[in-house]
Short mmCIF file of C-alpha atoms in Angstrom, two decimals:
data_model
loop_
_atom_site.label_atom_id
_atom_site.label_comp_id
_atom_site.label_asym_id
_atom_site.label_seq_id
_atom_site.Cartn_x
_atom_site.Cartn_y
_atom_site.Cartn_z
CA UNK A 265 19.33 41.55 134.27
CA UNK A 266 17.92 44.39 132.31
CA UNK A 267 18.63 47.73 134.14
CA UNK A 268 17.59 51.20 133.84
CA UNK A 269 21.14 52.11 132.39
CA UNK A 270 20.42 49.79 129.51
CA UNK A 271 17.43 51.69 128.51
CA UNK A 272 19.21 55.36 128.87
CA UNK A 273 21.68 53.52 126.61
CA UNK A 274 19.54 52.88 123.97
CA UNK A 275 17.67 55.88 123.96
CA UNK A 276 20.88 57.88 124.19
CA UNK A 277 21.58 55.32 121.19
CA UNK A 278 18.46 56.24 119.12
CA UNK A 279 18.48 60.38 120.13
CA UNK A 280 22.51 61.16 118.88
CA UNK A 281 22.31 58.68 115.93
CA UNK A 282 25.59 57.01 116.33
CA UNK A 283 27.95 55.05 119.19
CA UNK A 284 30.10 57.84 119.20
CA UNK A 285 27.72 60.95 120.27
CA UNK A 286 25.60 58.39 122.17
CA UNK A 287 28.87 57.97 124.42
CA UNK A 288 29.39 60.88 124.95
CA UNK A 289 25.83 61.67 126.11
CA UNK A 290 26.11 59.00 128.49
CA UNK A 291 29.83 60.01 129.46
CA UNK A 292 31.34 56.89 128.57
CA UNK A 293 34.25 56.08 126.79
CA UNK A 294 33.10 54.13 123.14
CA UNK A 295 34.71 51.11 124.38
CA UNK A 296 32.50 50.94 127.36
CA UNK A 297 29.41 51.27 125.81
CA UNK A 298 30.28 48.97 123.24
CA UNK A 299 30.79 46.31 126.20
CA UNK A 300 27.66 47.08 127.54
CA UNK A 301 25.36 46.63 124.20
CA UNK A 302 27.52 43.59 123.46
CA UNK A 303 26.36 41.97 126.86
CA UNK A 304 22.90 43.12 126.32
CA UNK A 305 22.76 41.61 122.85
CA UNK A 306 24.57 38.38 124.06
CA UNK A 307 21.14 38.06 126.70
CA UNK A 308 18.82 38.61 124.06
CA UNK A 309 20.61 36.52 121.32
CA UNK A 310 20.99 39.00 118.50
CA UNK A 311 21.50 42.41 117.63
CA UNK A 312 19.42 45.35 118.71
CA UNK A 313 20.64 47.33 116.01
CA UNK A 314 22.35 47.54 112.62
CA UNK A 315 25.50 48.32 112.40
CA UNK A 316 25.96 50.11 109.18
CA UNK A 317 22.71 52.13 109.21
CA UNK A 318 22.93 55.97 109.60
CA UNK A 319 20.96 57.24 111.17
CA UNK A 320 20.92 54.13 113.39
CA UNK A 321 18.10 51.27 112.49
CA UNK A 322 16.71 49.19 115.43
CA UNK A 323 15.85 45.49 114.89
CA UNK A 324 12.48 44.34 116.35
CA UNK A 325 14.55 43.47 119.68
CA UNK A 326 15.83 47.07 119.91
CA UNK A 327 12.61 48.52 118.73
CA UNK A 328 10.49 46.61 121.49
CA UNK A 329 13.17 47.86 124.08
CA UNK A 330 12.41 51.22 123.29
CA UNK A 331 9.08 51.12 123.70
CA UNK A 332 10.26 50.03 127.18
CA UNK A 333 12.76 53.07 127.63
CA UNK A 334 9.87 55.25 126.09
CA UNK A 335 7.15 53.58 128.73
CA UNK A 336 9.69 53.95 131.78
CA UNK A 337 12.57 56.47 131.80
CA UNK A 338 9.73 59.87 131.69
CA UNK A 339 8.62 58.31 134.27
CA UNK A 340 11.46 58.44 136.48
CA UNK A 341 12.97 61.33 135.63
CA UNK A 342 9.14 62.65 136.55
CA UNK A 343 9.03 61.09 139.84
CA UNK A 344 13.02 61.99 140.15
CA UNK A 345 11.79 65.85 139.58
CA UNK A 346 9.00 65.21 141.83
CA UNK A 347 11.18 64.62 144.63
CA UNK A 348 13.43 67.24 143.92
CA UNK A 349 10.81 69.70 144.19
CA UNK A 350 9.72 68.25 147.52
CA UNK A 351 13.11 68.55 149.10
CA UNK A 352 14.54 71.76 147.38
CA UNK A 353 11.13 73.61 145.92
CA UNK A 354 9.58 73.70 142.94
CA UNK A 355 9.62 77.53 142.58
CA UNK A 356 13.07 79.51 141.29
CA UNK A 357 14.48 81.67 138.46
CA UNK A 358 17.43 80.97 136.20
CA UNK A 359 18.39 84.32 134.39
CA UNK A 360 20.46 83.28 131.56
CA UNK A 361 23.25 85.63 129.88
CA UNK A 362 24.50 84.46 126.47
CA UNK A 363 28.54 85.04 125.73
CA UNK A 364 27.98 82.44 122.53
CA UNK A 365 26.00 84.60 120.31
CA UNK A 366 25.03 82.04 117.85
CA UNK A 367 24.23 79.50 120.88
CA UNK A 368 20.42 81.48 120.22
CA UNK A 369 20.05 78.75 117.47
CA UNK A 370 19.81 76.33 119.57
CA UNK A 371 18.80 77.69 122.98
CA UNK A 372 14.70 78.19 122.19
CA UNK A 373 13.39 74.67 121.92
CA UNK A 374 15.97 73.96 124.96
CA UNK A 375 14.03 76.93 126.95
CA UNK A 376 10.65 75.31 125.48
CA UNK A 377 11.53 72.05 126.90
CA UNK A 378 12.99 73.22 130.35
CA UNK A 379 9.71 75.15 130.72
CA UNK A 380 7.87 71.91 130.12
CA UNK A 381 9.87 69.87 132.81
CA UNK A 382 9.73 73.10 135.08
CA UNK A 383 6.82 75.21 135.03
CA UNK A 384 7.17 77.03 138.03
CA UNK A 385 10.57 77.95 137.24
CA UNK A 386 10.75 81.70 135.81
CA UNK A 387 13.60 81.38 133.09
CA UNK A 388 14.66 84.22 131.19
CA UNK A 389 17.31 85.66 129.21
CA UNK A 390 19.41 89.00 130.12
CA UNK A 391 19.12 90.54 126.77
CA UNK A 392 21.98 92.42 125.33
CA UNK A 393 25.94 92.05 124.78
CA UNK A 394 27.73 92.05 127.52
CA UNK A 395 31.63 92.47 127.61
CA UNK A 396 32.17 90.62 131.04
CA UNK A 397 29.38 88.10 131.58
CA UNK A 398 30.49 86.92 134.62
CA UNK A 399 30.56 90.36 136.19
CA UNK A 400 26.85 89.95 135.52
CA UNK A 401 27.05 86.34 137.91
CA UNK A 402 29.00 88.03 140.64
CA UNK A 403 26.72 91.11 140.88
CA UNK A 404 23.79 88.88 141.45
CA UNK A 405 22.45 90.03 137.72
CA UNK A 406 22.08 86.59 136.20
CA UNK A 407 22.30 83.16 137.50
CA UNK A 408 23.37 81.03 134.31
CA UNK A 409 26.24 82.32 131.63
CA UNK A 410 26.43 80.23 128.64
CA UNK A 411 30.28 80.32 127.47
CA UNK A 412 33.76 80.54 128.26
CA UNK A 413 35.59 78.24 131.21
CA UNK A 414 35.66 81.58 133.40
CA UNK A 415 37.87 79.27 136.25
CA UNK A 416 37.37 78.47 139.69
CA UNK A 417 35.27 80.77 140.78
CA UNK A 418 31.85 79.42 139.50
CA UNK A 419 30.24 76.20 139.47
CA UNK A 420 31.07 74.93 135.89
CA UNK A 421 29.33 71.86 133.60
CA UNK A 422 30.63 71.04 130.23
CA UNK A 423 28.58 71.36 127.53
CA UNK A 424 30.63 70.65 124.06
CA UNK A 425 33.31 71.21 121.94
CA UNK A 426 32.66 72.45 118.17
CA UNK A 427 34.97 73.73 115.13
CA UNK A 428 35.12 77.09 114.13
CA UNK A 429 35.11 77.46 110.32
CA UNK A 430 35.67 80.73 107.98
CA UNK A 431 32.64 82.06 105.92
CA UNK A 432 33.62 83.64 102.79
CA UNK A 433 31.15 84.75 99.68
CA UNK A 434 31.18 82.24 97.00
CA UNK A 435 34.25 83.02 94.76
CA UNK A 436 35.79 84.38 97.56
CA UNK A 437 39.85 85.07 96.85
CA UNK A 438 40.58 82.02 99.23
CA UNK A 439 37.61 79.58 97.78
CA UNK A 440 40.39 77.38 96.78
CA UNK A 441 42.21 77.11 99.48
CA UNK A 442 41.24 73.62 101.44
CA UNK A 443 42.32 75.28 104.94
CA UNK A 444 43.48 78.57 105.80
CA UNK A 445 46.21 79.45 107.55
CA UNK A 446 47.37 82.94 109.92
CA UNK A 447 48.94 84.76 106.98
CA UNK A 448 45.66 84.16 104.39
CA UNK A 449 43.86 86.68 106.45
CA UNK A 450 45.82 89.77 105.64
CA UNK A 451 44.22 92.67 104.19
CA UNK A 452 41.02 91.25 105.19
CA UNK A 453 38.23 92.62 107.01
CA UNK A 454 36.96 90.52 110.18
CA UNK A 455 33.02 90.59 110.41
CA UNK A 456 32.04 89.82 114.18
CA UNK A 457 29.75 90.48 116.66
CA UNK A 458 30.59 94.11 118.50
CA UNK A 459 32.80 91.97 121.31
CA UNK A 460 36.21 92.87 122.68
CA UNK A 461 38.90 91.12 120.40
CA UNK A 462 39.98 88.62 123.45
CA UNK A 463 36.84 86.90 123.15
CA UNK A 464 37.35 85.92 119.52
CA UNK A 465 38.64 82.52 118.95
CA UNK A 466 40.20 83.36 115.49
CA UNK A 467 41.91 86.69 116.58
CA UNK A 468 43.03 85.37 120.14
CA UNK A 469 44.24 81.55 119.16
CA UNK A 470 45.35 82.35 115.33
CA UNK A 471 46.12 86.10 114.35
CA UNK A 472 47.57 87.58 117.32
CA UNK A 473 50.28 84.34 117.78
CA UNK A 474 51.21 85.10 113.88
CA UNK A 475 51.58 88.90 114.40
CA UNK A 476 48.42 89.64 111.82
CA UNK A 477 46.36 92.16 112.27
CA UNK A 478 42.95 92.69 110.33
CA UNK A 479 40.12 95.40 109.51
CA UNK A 480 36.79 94.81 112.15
CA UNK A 481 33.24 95.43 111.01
CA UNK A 482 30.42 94.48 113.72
CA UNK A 483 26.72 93.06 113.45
CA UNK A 484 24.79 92.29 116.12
CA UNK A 485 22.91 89.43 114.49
CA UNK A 486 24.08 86.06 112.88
CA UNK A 487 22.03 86.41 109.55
CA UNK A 488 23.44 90.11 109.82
CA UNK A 489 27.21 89.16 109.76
CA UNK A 490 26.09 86.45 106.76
CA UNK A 491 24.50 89.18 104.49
CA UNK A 492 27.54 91.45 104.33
CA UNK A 493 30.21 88.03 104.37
CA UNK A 494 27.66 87.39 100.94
CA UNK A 495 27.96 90.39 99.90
CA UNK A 496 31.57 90.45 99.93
CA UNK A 497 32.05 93.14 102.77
CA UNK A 498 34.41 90.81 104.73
CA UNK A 499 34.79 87.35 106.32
CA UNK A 500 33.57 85.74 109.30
CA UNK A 501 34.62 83.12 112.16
CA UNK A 502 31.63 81.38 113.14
CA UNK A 503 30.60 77.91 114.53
CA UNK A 504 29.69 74.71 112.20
CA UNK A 505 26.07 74.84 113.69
CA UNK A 506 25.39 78.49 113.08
CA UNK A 507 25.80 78.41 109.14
CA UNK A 508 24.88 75.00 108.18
CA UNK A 509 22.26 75.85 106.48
CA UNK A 510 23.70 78.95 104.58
CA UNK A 511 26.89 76.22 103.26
CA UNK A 512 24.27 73.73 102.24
CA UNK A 513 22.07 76.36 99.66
CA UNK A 514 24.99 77.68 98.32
CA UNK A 515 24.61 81.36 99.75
CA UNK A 516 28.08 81.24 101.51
CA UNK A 517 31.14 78.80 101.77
CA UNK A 518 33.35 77.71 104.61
CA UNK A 519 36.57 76.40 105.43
CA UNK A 520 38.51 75.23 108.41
CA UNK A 521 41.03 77.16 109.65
CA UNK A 522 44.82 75.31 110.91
CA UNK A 523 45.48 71.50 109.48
CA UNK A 524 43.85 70.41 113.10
CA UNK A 525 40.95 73.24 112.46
CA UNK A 526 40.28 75.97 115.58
CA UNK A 527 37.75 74.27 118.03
CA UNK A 528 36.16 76.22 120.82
CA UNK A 529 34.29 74.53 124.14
CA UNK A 530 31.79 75.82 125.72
CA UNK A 531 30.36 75.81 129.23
CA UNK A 532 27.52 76.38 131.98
CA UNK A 533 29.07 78.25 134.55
CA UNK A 534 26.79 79.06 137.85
CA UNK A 535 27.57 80.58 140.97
CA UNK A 536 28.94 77.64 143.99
CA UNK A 537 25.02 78.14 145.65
CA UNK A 538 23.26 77.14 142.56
CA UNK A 539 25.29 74.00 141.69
CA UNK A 540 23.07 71.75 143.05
CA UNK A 541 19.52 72.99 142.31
CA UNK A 542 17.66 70.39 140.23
CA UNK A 543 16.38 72.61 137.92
CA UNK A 544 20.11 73.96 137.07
CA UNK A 545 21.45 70.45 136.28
CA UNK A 546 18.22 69.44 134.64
CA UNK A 547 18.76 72.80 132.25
CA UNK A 548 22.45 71.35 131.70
CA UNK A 549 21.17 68.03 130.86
CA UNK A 550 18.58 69.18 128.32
CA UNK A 551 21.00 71.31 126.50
CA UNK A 552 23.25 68.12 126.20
CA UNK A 553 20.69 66.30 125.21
CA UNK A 554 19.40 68.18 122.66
CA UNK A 555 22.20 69.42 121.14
CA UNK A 556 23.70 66.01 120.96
CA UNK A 557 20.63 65.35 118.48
CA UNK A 558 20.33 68.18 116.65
CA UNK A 559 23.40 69.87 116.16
CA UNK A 560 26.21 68.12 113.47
CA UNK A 561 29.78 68.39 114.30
CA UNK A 562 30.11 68.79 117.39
CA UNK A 563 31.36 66.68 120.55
CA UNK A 564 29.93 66.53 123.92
CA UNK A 565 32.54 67.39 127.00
CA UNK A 566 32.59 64.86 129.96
#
């Protein structure tokens, strides 16, 4: 029998672009959902999409089930917000503090969207850098911090995990290096955001274990700390998604750092009373779901 899951499935399928990132959307293991679309394609007698295709190309089967998915599942997540409202309100605020700096590349068409599914939710951000973010969720200052595992203390939902790479100026000393290692950073200066060293990935995982110590320079903005890595005032540490775009056209160059590279995972972490608020999971699922779409390289936590 065709079910609902079926239909998330392929329109988990169709929105990450691959088996792997559509699994992990769904939080299933690959094998699993491999099982599944094997038993839906043995009902239907033939494949619902090709294999080999990237980004993923639907046969007529697939195609004409997604025009089911697309008919039924806004529905029912409508109706399944509907009811939430009925039994919990429709009416809140989520005040959202920012530890991931470069996460604001992403976060706007999530906040777009949210607003779209929640209108009478008032969601802001708490503007500035903050050295503790969580002192911010247990003074009562913001409801939502986007970043660290900050432990048992808050409500926490997995978001994903994604490599941090080193952004040099083209012709940059260490250009030729395919990975960099602890001791390649020496006499370097460190371009970051004006945050206290423990919250650096590259400084707290990498340097610090190796004994190596480095100039700082801060910017507050991401196309900031890229104008002085291009213009050859230092290096920076920052996530795949964040310079992309600036690798692609040529106007800085990365590389990973470690032979397994430095990866970093990041979290929604909520106070224990606002766990279960619709509108709090539904903001968790959108930035999964989004992200899982539009961002390359990284991998969603379960």
């Amino acid at each position: 029998m065709l079910e609902l899951r079926h239909l998330r499935t392929l329109s988990a399928l169709r929105s990450a672009g691959s088996l792997v990132r559509a699994a992990q959307l769904l939080n299933l293991t690959q094998s699993a959902l491999s099982h599944q679309i094997k038993l839906l394609e043995d009902r239907y007698e033939g494949p619902l999409f090709e294999r080999k295709s990237v980004p993923i190309s639907f046969t007529a089967t697939g195609a004409r089930l997604l025009q089911l998915a697309d008919l039924l599942l806004p529905e029912i997540e409508l109706a399944e917000r509907d009811v939430a409202r009925l039994t919990q309100g429709d009416t809140g605020q989520l005040r959202v503090v920012l530890e991931c700096h470069t996460c604001f590349d992403w976060l706007m068409p999530v906040m777009d969207e949210f607003r779209r599914r929640w209108p009478d939710v008032e969601i802001d951000l708490v503007s500035g850098f903050h050295s503790e973010p969580a002192d911010l969720l247990r003074s009562g200052a913001a409801d939502l911090v986007i970043g660290s595992h900050y432990g048992d203390e808050f409500a926490t939902f997995p978001l994903f995990r994604f490599e941090i790479l080193v952004v040099m100026a083209q012709k940059h000393r260490l250009a030729a290096q395919r990975r960099l290692q602890a001791a390649d950073f020496k006499g370097e200066t460190l371009i970051t955001y004006p945050v206290p060293e423990q919250r650096i990935d590259l400084i707290r995982e990498v340097l610090q274990p190796a004994g190596v110590q480095v100039e700082r320079r801060t910017a507050e903005l991401t196309v900031a700390v890229l104008q002085l890595v291009a213009s050859r005032r230092g290096i920076a540490a920052l996530p795949n998604w964040a310079i992309k775009n600036y690798v692609d056209y040529d106007y800085v160059m990365a590389r990973p750092i470690g032979e397994a590279g430095l990866w970093s995972d990041l979290f929604v972490s909520v106070p224990p009373a606002q766990q279960h608020k619709a509108y709090v999971r539904d903001f968790v699922h959108v930035i999964r779901e989004q992200c899982a779409s539009s961002l390359d390289g990284i991998k969603l936590l379960s």
